[in-house]
CSV table of C-alpha atoms in Angstrom, one decimal:
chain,number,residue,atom,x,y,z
A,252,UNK,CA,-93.3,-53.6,-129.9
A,253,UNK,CA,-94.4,-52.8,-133.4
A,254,UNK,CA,-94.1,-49.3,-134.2
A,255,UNK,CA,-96.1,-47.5,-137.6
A,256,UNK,CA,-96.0,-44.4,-139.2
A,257,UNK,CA,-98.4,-42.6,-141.7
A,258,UNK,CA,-97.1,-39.6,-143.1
A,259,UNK,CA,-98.9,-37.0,-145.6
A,260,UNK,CA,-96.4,-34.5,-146.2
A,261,UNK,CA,-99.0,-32.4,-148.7
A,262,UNK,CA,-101.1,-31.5,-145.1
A,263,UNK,CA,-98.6,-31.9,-142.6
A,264,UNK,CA,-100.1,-34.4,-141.1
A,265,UNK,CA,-98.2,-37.3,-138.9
A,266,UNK,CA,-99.3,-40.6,-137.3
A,267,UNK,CA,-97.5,-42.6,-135.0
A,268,UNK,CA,-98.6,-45.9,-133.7
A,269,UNK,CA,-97.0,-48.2,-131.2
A,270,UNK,CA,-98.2,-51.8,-130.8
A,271,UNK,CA,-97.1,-54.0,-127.6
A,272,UNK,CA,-97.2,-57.7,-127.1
A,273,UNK,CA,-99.4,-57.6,-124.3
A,274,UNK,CA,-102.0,-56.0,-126.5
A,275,UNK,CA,-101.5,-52.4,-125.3
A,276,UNK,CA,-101.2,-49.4,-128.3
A,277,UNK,CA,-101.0,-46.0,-127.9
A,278,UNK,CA,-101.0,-43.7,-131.7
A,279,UNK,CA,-99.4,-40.0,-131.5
A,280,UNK,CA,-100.8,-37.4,-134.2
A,281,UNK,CA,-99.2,-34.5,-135.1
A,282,UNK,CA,-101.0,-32.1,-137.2
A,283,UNK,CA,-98.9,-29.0,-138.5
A,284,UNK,CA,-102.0,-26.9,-140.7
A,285,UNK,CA,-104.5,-26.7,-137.4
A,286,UNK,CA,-101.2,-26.6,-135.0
A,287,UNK,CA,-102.7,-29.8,-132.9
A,288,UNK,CA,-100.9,-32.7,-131.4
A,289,UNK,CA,-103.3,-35.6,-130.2
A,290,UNK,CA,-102.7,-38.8,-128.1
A,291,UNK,CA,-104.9,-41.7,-127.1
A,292,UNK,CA,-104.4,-45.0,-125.7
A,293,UNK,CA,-106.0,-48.7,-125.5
A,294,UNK,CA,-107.5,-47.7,-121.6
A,295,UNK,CA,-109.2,-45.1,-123.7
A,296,UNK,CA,-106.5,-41.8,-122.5
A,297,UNK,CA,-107.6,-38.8,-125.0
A,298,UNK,CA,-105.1,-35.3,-124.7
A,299,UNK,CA,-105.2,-32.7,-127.3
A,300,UNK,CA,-102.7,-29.8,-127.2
A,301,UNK,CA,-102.9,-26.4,-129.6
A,302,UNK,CA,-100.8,-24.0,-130.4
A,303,UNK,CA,-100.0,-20.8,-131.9
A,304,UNK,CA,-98.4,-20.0,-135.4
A,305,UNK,CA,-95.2,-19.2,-132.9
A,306,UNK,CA,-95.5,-22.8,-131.6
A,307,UNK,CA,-96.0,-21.7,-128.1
A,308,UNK,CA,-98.8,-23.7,-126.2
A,309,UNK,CA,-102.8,-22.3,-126.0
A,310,UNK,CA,-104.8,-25.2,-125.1
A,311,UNK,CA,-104.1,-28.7,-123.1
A,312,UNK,CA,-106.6,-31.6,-122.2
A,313,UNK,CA,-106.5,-34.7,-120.9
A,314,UNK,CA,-109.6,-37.1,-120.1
A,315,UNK,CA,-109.3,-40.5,-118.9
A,316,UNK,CA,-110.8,-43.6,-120.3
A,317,UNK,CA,-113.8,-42.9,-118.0
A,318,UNK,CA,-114.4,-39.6,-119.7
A,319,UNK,CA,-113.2,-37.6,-117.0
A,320,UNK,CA,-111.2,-34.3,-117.4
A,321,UNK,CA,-108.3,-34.4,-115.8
A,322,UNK,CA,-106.4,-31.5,-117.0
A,323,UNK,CA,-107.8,-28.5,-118.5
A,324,UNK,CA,-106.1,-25.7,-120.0
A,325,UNK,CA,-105.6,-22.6,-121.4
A,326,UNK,CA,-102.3,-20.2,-122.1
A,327,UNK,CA,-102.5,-16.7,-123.2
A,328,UNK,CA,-99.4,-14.8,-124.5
A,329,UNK,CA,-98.1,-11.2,-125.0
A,330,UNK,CA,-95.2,-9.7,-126.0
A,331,UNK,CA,-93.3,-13.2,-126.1
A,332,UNK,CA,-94.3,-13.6,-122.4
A,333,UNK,CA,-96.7,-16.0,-120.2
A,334,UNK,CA,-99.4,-13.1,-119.2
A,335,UNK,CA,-102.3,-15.6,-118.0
A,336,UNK,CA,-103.3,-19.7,-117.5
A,337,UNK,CA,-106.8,-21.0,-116.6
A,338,UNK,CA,-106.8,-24.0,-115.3
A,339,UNK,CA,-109.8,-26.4,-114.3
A,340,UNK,CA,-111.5,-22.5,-114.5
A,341,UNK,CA,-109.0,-21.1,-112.1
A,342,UNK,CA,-107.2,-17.9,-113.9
A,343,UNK,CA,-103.8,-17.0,-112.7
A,344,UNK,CA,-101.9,-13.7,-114.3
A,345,UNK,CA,-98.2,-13.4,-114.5
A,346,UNK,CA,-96.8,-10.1,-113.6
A,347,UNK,CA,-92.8,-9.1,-114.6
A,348,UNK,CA,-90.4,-6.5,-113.8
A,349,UNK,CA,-88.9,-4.4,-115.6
A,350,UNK,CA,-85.8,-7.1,-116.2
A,351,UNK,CA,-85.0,-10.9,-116.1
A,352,UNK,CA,-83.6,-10.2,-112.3
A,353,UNK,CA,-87.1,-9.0,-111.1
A,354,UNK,CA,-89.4,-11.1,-109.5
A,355,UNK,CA,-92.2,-13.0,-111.0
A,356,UNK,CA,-95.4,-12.7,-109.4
A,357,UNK,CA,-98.5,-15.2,-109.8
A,358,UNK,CA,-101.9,-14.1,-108.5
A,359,UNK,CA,-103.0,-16.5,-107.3
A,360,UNK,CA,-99.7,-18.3,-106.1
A,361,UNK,CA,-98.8,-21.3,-109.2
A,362,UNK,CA,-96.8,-23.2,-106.5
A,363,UNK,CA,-97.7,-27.0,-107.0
A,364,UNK,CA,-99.1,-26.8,-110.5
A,365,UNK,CA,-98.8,-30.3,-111.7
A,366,UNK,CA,-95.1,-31.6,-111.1
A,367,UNK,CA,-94.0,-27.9,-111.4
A,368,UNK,CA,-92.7,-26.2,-108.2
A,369,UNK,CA,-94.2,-22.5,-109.7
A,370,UNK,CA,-93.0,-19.7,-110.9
A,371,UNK,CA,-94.7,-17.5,-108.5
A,372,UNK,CA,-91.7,-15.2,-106.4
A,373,UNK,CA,-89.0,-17.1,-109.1
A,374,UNK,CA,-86.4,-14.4,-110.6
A,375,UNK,CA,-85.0,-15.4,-114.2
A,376,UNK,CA,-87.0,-18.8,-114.1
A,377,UNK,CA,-88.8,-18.2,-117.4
A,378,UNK,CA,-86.6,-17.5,-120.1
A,379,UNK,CA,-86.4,-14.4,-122.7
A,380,UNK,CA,-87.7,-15.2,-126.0
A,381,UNK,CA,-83.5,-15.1,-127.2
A,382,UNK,CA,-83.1,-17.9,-124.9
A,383,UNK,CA,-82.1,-20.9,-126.7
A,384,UNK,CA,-84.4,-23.5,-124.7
A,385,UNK,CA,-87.4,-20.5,-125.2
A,386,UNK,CA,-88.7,-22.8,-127.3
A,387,UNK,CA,-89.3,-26.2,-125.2
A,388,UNK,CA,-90.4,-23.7,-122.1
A,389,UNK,CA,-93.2,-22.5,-124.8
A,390,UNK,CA,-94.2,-26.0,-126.1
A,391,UNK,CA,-95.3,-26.5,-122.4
A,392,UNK,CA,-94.4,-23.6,-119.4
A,393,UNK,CA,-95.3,-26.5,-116.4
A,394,UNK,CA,-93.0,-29.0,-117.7
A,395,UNK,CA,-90.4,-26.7,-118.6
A,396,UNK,CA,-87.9,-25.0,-115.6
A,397,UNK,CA,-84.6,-23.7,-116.3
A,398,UNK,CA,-81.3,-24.6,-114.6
A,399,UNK,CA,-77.3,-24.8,-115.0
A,400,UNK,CA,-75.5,-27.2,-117.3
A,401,UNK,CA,-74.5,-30.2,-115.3
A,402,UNK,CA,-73.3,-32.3,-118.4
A,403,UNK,CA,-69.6,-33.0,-117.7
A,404,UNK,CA,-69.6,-32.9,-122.1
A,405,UNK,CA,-71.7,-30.3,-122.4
A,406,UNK,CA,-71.9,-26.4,-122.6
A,407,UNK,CA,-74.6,-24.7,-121.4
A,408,UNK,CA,-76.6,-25.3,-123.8
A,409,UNK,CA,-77.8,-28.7,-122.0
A,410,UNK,CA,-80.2,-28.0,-118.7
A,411,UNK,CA,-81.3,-29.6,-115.9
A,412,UNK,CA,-84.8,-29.0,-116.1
A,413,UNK,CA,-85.5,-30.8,-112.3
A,414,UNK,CA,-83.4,-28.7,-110.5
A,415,UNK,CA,-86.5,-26.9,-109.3
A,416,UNK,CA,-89.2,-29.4,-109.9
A,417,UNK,CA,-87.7,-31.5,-106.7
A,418,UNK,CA,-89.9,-31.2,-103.2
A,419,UNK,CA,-88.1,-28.4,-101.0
A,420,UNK,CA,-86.2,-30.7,-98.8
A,421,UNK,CA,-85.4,-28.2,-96.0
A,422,UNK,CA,-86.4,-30.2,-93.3
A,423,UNK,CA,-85.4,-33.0,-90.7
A,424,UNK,CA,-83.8,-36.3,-91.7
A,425,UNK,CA,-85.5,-39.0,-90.9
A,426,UNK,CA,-83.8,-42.9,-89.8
A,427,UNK,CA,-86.5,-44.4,-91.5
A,428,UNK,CA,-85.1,-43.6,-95.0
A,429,UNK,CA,-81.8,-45.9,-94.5
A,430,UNK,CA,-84.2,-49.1,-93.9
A,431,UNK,CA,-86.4,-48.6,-97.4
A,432,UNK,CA,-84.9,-51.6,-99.8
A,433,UNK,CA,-83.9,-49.8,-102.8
A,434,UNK,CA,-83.5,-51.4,-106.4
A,435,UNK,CA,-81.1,-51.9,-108.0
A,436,UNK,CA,-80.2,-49.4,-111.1
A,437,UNK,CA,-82.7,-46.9,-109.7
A,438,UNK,CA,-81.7,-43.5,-108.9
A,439,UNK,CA,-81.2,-42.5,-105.3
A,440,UNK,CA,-84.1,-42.1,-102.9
A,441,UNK,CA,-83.8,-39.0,-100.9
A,442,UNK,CA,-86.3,-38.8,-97.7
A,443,UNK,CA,-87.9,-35.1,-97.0
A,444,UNK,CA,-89.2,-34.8,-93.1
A,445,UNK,CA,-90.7,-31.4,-92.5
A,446,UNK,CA,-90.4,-29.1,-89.9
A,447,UNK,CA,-93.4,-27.2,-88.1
A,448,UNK,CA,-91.6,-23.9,-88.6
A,449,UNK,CA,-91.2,-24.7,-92.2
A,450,UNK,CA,-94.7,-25.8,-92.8
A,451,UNK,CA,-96.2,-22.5,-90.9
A,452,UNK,CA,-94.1,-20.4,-93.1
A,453,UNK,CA,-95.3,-21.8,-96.5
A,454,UNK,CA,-98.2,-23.8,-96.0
A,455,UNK,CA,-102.3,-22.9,-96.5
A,456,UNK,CA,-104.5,-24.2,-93.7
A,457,UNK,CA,-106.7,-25.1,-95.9
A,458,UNK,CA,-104.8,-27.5,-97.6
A,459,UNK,CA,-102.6,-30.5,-95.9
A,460,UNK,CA,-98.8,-30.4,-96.9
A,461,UNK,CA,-97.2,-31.0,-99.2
A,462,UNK,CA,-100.2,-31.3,-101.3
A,463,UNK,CA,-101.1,-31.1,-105.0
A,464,UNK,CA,-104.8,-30.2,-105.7
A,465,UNK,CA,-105.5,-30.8,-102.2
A,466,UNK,CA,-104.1,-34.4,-101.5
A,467,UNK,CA,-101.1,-35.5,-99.8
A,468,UNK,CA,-97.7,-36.2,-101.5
A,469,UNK,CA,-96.3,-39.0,-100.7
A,470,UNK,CA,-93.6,-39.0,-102.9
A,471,UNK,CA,-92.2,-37.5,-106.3
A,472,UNK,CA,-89.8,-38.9,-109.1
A,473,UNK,CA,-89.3,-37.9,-112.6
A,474,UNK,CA,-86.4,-37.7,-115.7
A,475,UNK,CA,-86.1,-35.6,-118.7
A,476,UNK,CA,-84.4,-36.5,-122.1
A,477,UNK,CA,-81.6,-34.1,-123.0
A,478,UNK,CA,-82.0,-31.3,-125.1
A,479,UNK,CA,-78.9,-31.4,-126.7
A,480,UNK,CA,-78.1,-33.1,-130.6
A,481,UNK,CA,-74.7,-33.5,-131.8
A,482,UNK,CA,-73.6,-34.8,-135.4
A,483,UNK,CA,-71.0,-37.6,-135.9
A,484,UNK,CA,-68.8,-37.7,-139.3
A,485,UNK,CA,-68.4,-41.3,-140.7
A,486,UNK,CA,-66.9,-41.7,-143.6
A,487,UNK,CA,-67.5,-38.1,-145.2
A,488,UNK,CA,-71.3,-38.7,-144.1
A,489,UNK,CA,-72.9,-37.1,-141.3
A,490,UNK,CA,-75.4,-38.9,-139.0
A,491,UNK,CA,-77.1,-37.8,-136.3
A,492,UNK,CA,-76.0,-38.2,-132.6
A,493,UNK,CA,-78.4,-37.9,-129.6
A,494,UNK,CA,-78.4,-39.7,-126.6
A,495,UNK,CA,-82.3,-40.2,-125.6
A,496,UNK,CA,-81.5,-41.9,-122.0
A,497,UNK,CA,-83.7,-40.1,-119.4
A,498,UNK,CA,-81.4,-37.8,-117.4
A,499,UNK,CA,-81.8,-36.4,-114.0
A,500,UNK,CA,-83.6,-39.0,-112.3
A,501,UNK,CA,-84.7,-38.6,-108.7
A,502,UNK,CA,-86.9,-40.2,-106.4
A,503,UNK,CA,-88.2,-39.0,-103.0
A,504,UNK,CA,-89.8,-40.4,-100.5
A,505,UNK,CA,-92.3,-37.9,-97.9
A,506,UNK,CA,-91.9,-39.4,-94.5
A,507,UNK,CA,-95.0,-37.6,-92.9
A,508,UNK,CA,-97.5,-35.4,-93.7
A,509,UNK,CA,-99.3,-31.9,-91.9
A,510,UNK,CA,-102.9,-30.7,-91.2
A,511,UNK,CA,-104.4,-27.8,-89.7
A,512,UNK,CA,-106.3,-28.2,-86.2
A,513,UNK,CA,-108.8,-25.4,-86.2
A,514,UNK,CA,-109.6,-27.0,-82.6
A,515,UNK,CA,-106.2,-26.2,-81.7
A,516,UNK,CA,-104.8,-23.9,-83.8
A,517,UNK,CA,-101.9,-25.5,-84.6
A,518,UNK,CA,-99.9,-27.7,-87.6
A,519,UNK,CA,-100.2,-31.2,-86.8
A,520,UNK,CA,-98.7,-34.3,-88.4
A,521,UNK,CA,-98.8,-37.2,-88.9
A,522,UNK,CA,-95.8,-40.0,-90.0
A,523,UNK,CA,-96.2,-42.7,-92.1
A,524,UNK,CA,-95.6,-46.8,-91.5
A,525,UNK,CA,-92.6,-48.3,-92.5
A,526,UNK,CA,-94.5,-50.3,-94.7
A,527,UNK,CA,-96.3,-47.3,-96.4
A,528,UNK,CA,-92.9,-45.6,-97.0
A,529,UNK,CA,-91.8,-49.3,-99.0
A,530,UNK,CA,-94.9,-48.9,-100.9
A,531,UNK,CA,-94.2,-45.0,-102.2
A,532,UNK,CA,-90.8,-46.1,-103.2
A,533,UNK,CA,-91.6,-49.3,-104.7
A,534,UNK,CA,-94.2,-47.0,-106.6
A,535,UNK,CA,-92.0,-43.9,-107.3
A,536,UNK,CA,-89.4,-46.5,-109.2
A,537,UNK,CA,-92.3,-47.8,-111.6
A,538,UNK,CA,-92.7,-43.8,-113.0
A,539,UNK,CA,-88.3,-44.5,-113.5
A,540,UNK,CA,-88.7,-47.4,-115.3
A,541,UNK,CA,-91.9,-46.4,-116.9
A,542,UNK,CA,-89.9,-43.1,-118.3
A,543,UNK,CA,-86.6,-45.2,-119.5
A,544,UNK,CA,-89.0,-46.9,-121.5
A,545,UNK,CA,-90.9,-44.5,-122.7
A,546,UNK,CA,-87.7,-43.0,-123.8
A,547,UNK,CA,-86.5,-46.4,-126.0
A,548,UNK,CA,-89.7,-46.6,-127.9
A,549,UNK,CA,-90.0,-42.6,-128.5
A,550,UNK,CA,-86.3,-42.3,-129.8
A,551,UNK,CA,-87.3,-45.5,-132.2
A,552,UNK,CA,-90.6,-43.4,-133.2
A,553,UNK,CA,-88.8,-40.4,-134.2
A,554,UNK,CA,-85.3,-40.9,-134.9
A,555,UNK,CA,-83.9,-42.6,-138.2
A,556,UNK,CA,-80.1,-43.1,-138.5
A,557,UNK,CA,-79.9,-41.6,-142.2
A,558,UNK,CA,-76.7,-40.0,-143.7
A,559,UNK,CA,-76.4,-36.1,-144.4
A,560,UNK,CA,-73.4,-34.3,-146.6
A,561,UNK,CA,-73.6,-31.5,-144.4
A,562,UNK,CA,-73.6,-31.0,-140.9
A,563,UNK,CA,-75.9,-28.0,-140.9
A,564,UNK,CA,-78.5,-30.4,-142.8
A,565,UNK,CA,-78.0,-32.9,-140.2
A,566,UNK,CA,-78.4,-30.0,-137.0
A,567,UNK,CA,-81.2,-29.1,-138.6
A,568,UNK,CA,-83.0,-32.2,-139.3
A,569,UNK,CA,-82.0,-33.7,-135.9
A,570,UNK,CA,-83.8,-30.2,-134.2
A,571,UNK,CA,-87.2,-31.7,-135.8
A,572,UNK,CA,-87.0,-34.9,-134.8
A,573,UNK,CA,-85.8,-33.6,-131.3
A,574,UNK,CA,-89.1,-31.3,-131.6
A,575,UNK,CA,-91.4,-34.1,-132.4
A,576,UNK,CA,-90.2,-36.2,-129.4
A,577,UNK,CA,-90.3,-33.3,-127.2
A,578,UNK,CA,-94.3,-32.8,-128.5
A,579,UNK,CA,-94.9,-36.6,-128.3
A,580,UNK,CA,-93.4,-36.5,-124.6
A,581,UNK,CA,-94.9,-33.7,-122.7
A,582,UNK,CA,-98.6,-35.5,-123.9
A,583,UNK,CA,-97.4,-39.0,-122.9
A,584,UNK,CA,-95.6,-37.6,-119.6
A,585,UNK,CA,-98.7,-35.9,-118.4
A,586,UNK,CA,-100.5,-38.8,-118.6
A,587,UNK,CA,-97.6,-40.7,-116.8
A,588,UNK,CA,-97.7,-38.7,-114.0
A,589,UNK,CA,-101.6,-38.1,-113.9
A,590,UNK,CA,-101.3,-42.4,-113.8
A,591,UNK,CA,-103.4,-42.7,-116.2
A,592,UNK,CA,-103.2,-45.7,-119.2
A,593,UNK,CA,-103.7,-50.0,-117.8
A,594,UNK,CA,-99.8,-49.9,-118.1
A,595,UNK,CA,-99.6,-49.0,-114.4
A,596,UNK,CA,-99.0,-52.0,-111.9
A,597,UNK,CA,-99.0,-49.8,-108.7
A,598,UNK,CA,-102.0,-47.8,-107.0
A,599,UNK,CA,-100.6,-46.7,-103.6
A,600,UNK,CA,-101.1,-43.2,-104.8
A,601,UNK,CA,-104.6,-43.3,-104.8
A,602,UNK,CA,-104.6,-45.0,-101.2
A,603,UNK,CA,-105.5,-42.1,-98.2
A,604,UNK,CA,-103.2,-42.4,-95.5
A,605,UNK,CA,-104.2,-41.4,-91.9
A,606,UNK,CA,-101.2,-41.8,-90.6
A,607,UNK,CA,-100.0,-41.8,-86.9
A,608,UNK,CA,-99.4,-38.9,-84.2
A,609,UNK,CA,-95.6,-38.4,-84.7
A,610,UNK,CA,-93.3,-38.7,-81.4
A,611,UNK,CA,-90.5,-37.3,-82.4
């Protein structure tokens, strides 16, 4: 990988390049004057994000390299707080309490925006603008969800921002998930089986579930990079510590999925083939080792090992660099999990499954 930067300081204006020896290049932009942040890609992946003078995200797109929009959207703010999204030309307003322990309402319903579980009938789930992680929930409100420390050398100031991005797994266990071959180094796989009770208390007939945008899930993984930069003294200098590995990895595996009979008025599902299940995995563990990647070359992008005399200089810088990787991120991850780029090997997602009548 060959990675270049162009920098013009005068106009706050960045460029990052990466180059990859199987002929692959994908160039970040970051301009601060018009408050954009642009990324495109050799299979010809365009997104554009805008913000506000507050740095809180207005405007996200993403088009393919067939020229087809596959994100589209718009944030409006007030008073600090998310008041209304369109997306795809779909509005949604946000409605609060009168504190942080009220509940949030979404009309319509947000549940299954994207890899977000919603915020819709949440309590506390978007934070106060005196929140210290305010800030990465308003660089992007779907990517962002807030959570307890589970650092062993942490405060609280680290999150686990996939505590509630997981698929509910309320639900039956399932044999089948003991005989998937798992890889080695990959996270755990956790099977979800649901129950007709629990489908016919949260599903739409309209839509199968689970479901994003109207297709199945089969499956769901994901990471995050910590939040969190420390400062090491060496020799009287300081230099800045963070540890860029992707952290709360998951995978899970959907061992059947539901539909609505209108003929007899009834959930009805369907399980998936051993072989299917194989395939979602094999392809859930591609997003893991796409992300750990991803990580590596971002942390090389953004992050110079340079000496500071104080360690409030080196805070401070290592918060903008941390901000730029955070900006770079939520455009690449988006892609990622939309699978766009020609760096993805695996297409099961795209395959429809039938399925067959479950028997137990």
């Amino acid at each position: 990988i060959h990675v270049f930067r162009k920098e013009d300081k005068l106009r706050k204006f960045r460029r990052d390049s990466s180059f990859y020896w199987d002929g692959r290049w994908e160039v970040f932009e970051f301009d601060d004057l018009a408050r954009e942040t642009r990324y495109r890609t050799s299979s010809g992946t365009r997104s554009l994000r805008k913000y506000d003078s507050k740095k809180r995200l207005i405007e996200n797109y993403l088009t393919n390299g067939k020229g087809d929009t596959l994100i589209s959207e718009q944030y409006f703010w007030g008073s600090e707080r998310l008041v209304r999204m369109i997306e795809n030309g779909l509005e949604r307003k946000y409605i609060y309490g009168k504190n942080s322990l009220d509940t949030i309402r979404v009309i319509p319903s947000d549940h299954g925006v994207r890899s977000h579980s919603g915020y819709d009938g949440s309590v506390g789930k978007i934070p106060s603008e005196n929140d210290p992680m305010y800030k990465f929930f308003a660089l992007d409100p779907y990517k962002y969800t807030k959570h307890e420390s589970d650092d062993d050398e942490s405060d609280n100031s680290t999150y686990n921002v996939f505590a509630l991005f997981k698929l509910p797994s309320e639900g039956l266990p399932n044999f089948f998930c003991k005989e998937i071959r798992t890889t080695h180094g990959m996270p755990p796989v956790e099977c979800i089986r649901y129950t007709r009770k629990y489908v016919s208390q949260r599903a739409n007939i309209r839509y199968p579930y689970p479901h994003k945008n109207g297709l199945f899930i089969y499956g769901e993984a994901d990471s995050e990079l910590p939040k969190k930069i420390n400062c090491k003294c060496i020799d009287g200098k300081f230099y800045i510590d963070y540890k860029h590995k992707p952290i709360n990895e998951y995978i899970q595996v959907v061992m059947s999925g539901w539909r609505y009979n209108n003929a007899e008025n009834t959930w009805m599902e369907s399980c998936w083939m051993q072989n299917e299940l194989q395939s979602t995995y094999n392809h859930e563990t591609f997003h893991i080792d796409n992300m750990r990647k991803a990580a590596d070359v971002f942390y090389l992008k953004f992050f110079k090992e340079e000496p500071f005399d104080t360690e409030k200089e080196c805070l401070r810088k290592g918060e903008e660099q941390l901000f730029l990787l955070e900006l770079a991120w939520g455009l690449w991850y988006q892609d990622e999990k939309k699978h766009g780029g020609d760096r993805w090997e695996n297409k099961v997602y795209g395959e429809y499954r039938e399925g067959i009548r479950c028997t137990n």
